Tab-separated table of N, CA and C in Angstrom:
chain	number	residue	atom	x	y	z
A	1094	SER	N	47.029	7.995	0.445
A	1094	SER	CA	47.153	8.428	-0.978
A	1094	SER	C	48.065	7.217	-1.830
A	1095	GLY	N	47.355	5.926	-2.254
A	1095	GLY	CA	47.561	5.519	-2.666
A	1095	GLY	C	47.791	4.077	-1.889
A	1096	ASP	N	48.873	4.265	-1.350
A	1096	ASP	CA	50.084	2.801	-0.358
A	1096	ASP	C	50.072	3.777	0.933
A	1097	VAL	N	49.559	4.889	1.035
A	1097	VAL	CA	49.647	5.818	2.433
A	1097	VAL	C	48.422	5.778	3.353
A	1098	LEU	N	48.194	5.485	4.544
A	1098	LEU	CA	46.711	5.540	5.292
A	1098	LEU	C	47.212	6.646	6.417
A	1099	ALA	N	46.788	7.898	6.360
A	1099	ALA	CA	46.366	9.111	7.657
A	1099	ALA	C	45.252	8.713	8.438
A	1100	VAL	N	45.491	8.842	9.748
A	1100	VAL	CA	44.898	8.435	10.864
A	1100	VAL	C	44.656	9.725	11.689
A	1101	GLY	N	43.719	10.633	11.636
A	1101	GLY	CA	44.012	11.810	12.207
A	1101	GLY	C	43.704	11.068	14.417
A	1102	ALA	N	44.308	12.088	14.965
A	1102	ALA	CA	44.108	11.706	16.489
A	1102	ALA	C	44.041	13.503	17.103
A	1103	PRO	N	42.901	13.942	17.087
A	1103	PRO	CA	42.703	15.317	17.125
A	1103	PRO	C	42.788	15.463	18.514
A	1104	ASN	N	42.613	14.443	19.703
A	1104	ASN	CA	42.610	14.613	21.237
A	1104	ASN	C	44.267	14.614	21.509
A	1105	ASP	N	45.039	14.369	20.715
A	1105	ASP	CA	46.389	13.980	20.702
A	1105	ASP	C	47.121	14.927	19.915
A	1106	ALA	N	46.731	15.925	19.266
A	1106	ALA	CA	47.226	16.527	18.243
A	1106	ALA	C	48.480	16.100	17.401
A	1107	LYS	N	47.582	14.505	16.819
A	1107	LYS	CA	48.533	14.017	16.115
A	1107	LYS	C	47.952	13.686	14.806
A	1108	VAL	N	48.323	13.258	13.548
A	1108	VAL	CA	48.073	12.389	12.597
A	1108	VAL	C	49.249	11.336	12.403
A	1109	TYR	N	48.598	10.052	12.073
A	1109	TYR	CA	49.164	8.718	12.169
A	1109	TYR	C	49.691	8.714	10.623
A	1110	LEU	N	51.001	8.085	10.067
A	1110	LEU	CA	51.171	7.786	8.971
A	1110	LEU	C	51.301	6.284	8.707
A	1111	PHE	N	50.583	5.476	7.970
A	1111	PHE	CA	50.736	4.385	7.989
A	1111	PHE	C	51.084	3.688	6.356
A	1112	GLU	N	52.193	2.882	6.017
A	1112	GLU	CA	52.328	2.603	4.767
A	1112	GLU	C	52.307	0.932	4.348
A	1113	ARG	N	51.692	0.974	3.381
A	1113	ARG	CA	50.787	-0.433	3.088
A	1113	ARG	C	52.165	-1.042	2.516
A	1114	SER	N	52.485	-2.516	3.011
A	1114	SER	CA	53.389	-3.348	2.324
A	1114	SER	C	53.138	-4.849	2.742
A	1115	GLY	N	53.058	-5.256	1.768
A	1115	GLY	CA	52.533	-6.763	1.364
A	1115	GLY	C	51.049	-6.916	1.935
A	1116	GLY	N	50.523	-5.639	1.899
A	1116	GLY	CA	48.977	-6.436	2.496
A	1116	GLY	C	48.768	-6.052	3.698
A	1117	MET	N	49.479	-5.568	4.300
A	1117	MET	CA	49.407	-4.807	5.742
A	1117	MET	C	49.484	-3.278	5.694
A	1118	PHE	N	49.224	-2.698	7.062
A	1118	PHE	CA	49.991	-1.542	6.946
A	1118	PHE	C	50.753	-1.280	7.919
A	1119	ALA	N	51.883	-0.722	7.870
A	1119	ALA	CA	53.037	-0.719	9.215
A	1119	ALA	C	52.893	0.720	9.117
A	1120	PRO	N	53.272	1.259	10.805
A	1120	PRO	CA	53.488	2.776	10.849
A	1120	PRO	C	54.754	3.499	9.759
A	1121	LEU	N	54.438	4.369	9.828
A	1121	LEU	CA	55.386	5.062	8.700
A	1121	LEU	C	55.966	6.277	9.436
A	1122	LYS	N	55.394	6.961	10.058
A	1122	LYS	CA	55.510	8.653	10.242
A	1122	LYS	C	54.135	9.210	11.415
A	1123	THR	N	54.801	9.728	12.294
A	1123	THR	CA	53.828	10.813	13.300
A	1123	THR	C	53.890	12.053	12.883
A	1124	LEU	N	52.861	13.022	12.254
A	1124	LEU	CA	52.961	14.208	12.123
A	1124	LEU	C	52.429	14.894	13.569
A	1125	THR	N	52.699	16.387	13.890
A	1125	THR	CA	52.547	17.172	14.745
A	1125	THR	C	52.154	18.525	14.585
A	1126	PRO	N	52.033	19.306	14.990
A	1126	PRO	CA	51.581	20.554	14.659
A	1126	PRO	C	53.035	21.541	15.325
A	1127	GLU	N	52.980	22.938	14.499
A	1127	GLU	CA	53.971	23.694	15.349
A	1127	GLU	C	53.758	23.328	16.732
A	1128	LEU	N	54.904	23.931	17.715
A	1128	LEU	CA	54.974	23.839	18.724
A	1128	LEU	C	53.964	24.896	19.517
A	1129	GLY	N	53.162	24.406	20.479
A	1129	GLY	CA	52.385	25.011	20.787
A	1129	GLY	C	50.751	25.799	20.067
A	1130	ASP	N	50.696	24.493	18.785
A	1130	ASP	CA	49.756	25.205	18.318
A	1130	ASP	C	49.130	23.667	17.685
A	1131	GLY	N	48.031	23.180	19.049
A	1131	GLY	CA	47.444	21.861	18.733
A	1131	GLY	C	46.559	22.292	17.981
A	1132	GLY	N	45.365	22.889	18.499
A	1132	GLY	CA	44.123	23.550	18.181
A	1132	GLY	C	43.195	21.931	17.549
A	1133	SER	N	43.091	21.082	17.921
A	1133	SER	CA	42.266	19.707	17.418
A	1133	SER	C	43.382	19.386	16.455
A	1134	PHE	N	44.144	19.903	16.101
A	1134	PHE	CA	45.285	19.197	14.699
A	1134	PHE	C	44.815	17.545	14.431
A	1135	GLY	N	43.588	17.175	12.996
A	1135	GLY	CA	44.010	15.805	12.739
A	1135	GLY	C	42.817	15.824	13.037
A	1136	ALA	N	41.902	17.078	13.316
A	1136	ALA	CA	40.500	16.632	13.214
A	1136	ALA	C	40.116	16.331	11.832
A	1137	SER	N	40.634	16.760	10.900
A	1137	SER	CA	40.182	15.938	9.510
A	1137	SER	C	41.301	16.198	9.078
A	1138	VAL	N	41.473	14.690	7.647
A	1138	VAL	CA	42.811	14.676	6.703
A	1138	VAL	C	42.361	14.025	5.533
A	1139	SER	N	43.113	14.533	4.092
A	1139	SER	CA	42.569	14.776	2.994
A	1139	SER	C	43.777	14.815	2.207
A	1140	PHE	N	43.835	13.532	1.237
A	1140	PHE	CA	44.738	13.699	0.378
A	1140	PHE	C	44.503	14.060	-1.068
A	1141	GLN	N	45.106	15.005	-1.648
A	1141	GLN	CA	45.154	15.401	-2.834
A	1141	GLN	C	46.557	15.220	-3.472
A	1142	GLY	N	46.429	13.842	-4.200
A	1142	GLY	CA	47.693	13.157	-4.763
A	1142	GLY	C	48.495	13.169	-4.031
A	1143	SER	N	50.021	13.410	-3.924
A	1143	SER	CA	51.024	13.470	-2.964
A	1143	SER	C	50.828	14.464	-1.822
A	1144	THR	N	50.140	15.130	-1.657
A	1144	THR	CA	50.033	16.040	-0.550
A	1144	THR	C	49.205	15.754	0.492
A	1145	LEU	N	49.257	15.920	1.687
A	1145	LEU	CA	48.285	15.343	2.382
A	1145	LEU	C	47.708	16.984	3.418
A	1146	PHE	N	46.597	17.212	3.233
A	1146	PHE	CA	46.041	18.313	4.338
A	1146	PHE	C	45.987	17.688	5.670
A	1147	VAL	N	45.809	18.854	6.712
A	1147	VAL	CA	45.393	17.970	7.946
A	1147	VAL	C	44.705	19.893	8.902
A	1148	GLY	N	43.462	19.419	8.675
A	1148	GLY	CA	42.858	20.246	9.836
A	1148	GLY	C	42.843	20.331	10.969
A	1149	SER	N	43.110	21.693	11.224
A	1149	SER	CA	43.118	22.207	13.022
A	1149	SER	C	41.976	23.165	13.283
A	1150	PRO	N	40.902	22.653	13.225
A	1150	PRO	CA	39.715	23.521	13.087
A	1150	PRO	C	39.851	24.234	14.692
A	1151	THR	N	39.931	24.013	15.914
A	1151	THR	CA	39.603	24.908	16.960
A	1151	THR	C	40.633	25.943	17.149
A	1152	ASN	N	41.787	25.958	16.583
A	1152	ASN	CA	42.931	26.621	16.504
A	1152	ASN	C	42.464	28.272	16.566
A	1153	SER	N	43.046	28.963	17.268
A	1153	SER	CA	42.148	30.137	17.085
A	1153	SER	C	42.376	30.918	15.478
A	1154	ASP	N	43.231	30.558	14.456
A	1154	ASP	CA	43.239	30.711	13.330
A	1154	ASP	C	42.257	30.258	12.493
A	1155	GLY	N	42.005	28.767	12.942
A	1155	GLY	CA	41.040	28.233	11.829
A	1155	GLY	C	42.313	27.360	10.962
A	1156	LYS	N	43.221	27.131	11.393
A	1156	LYS	CA	44.159	26.499	10.448
A	1156	LYS	C	44.434	25.091	9.705
A	1157	PHE	N	44.982	25.068	8.700
A	1157	PHE	CA	45.215	23.857	8.314
A	1157	PHE	C	46.310	23.445	7.733
A	1158	TYR	N	46.912	22.436	7.714
A	1158	TYR	CA	48.652	22.073	7.023
A	1158	TYR	C	48.644	21.702	6.036
A	1159	SER	N	49.839	21.493	5.690
A	1159	SER	CA	49.971	20.651	4.113
A	1159	SER	C	51.591	19.852	4.519
A	1160	PHE	N	51.523	18.736	3.878
A	1160	PHE	CA	52.697	17.857	4.073
A	1160	PHE	C	52.650	16.938	2.826
A	1161	SER	N	54.150	17.091	2.305
A	1161	SER	CA	54.171	16.556	1.218
A	1161	SER	C	54.973	15.308	1.228
A	1162	ALA	N	54.590	14.152	0.575
A	1162	ALA	CA	55.283	12.886	0.164
A	1162	ALA	C	56.645	13.089	-0.107
A	1163	THR	N	56.908	14.254	-1.374
A	1163	THR	CA	58.168	14.347	-1.772
A	1163	THR	C	59.008	14.820	-0.903
A	1164	ASP	N	58.671	15.572	0.059
A	1164	ASP	CA	59.563	16.134	1.257
A	1164	ASP	C	59.693	15.212	2.576
A	1165	ASN	N	58.912	14.030	2.218
A	1165	ASN	CA	59.169	13.295	3.645
A	1165	ASN	C	58.246	13.467	4.494
A	1166	TRP	N	57.469	13.845	4.143
A	1166	TRP	CA	56.190	14.131	5.351
A	1166	TRP	C	56.574	15.494	5.965
């Protein structure tokens, strides 16, 4: 979203956030699901304004997570 890039790594159940700074992207934060709730977390990522949605499609419930920039992800 703007100056933040999200890269999903479902095999590792992580989403890596990078922030643009001076024309380059630098690591910002690594997002993970709730403990014991991997389920291909990060298989899909989508920004809507300052909110990031992360899909976890193989979770038994087929979950998605939301993270807000205003809450420091």
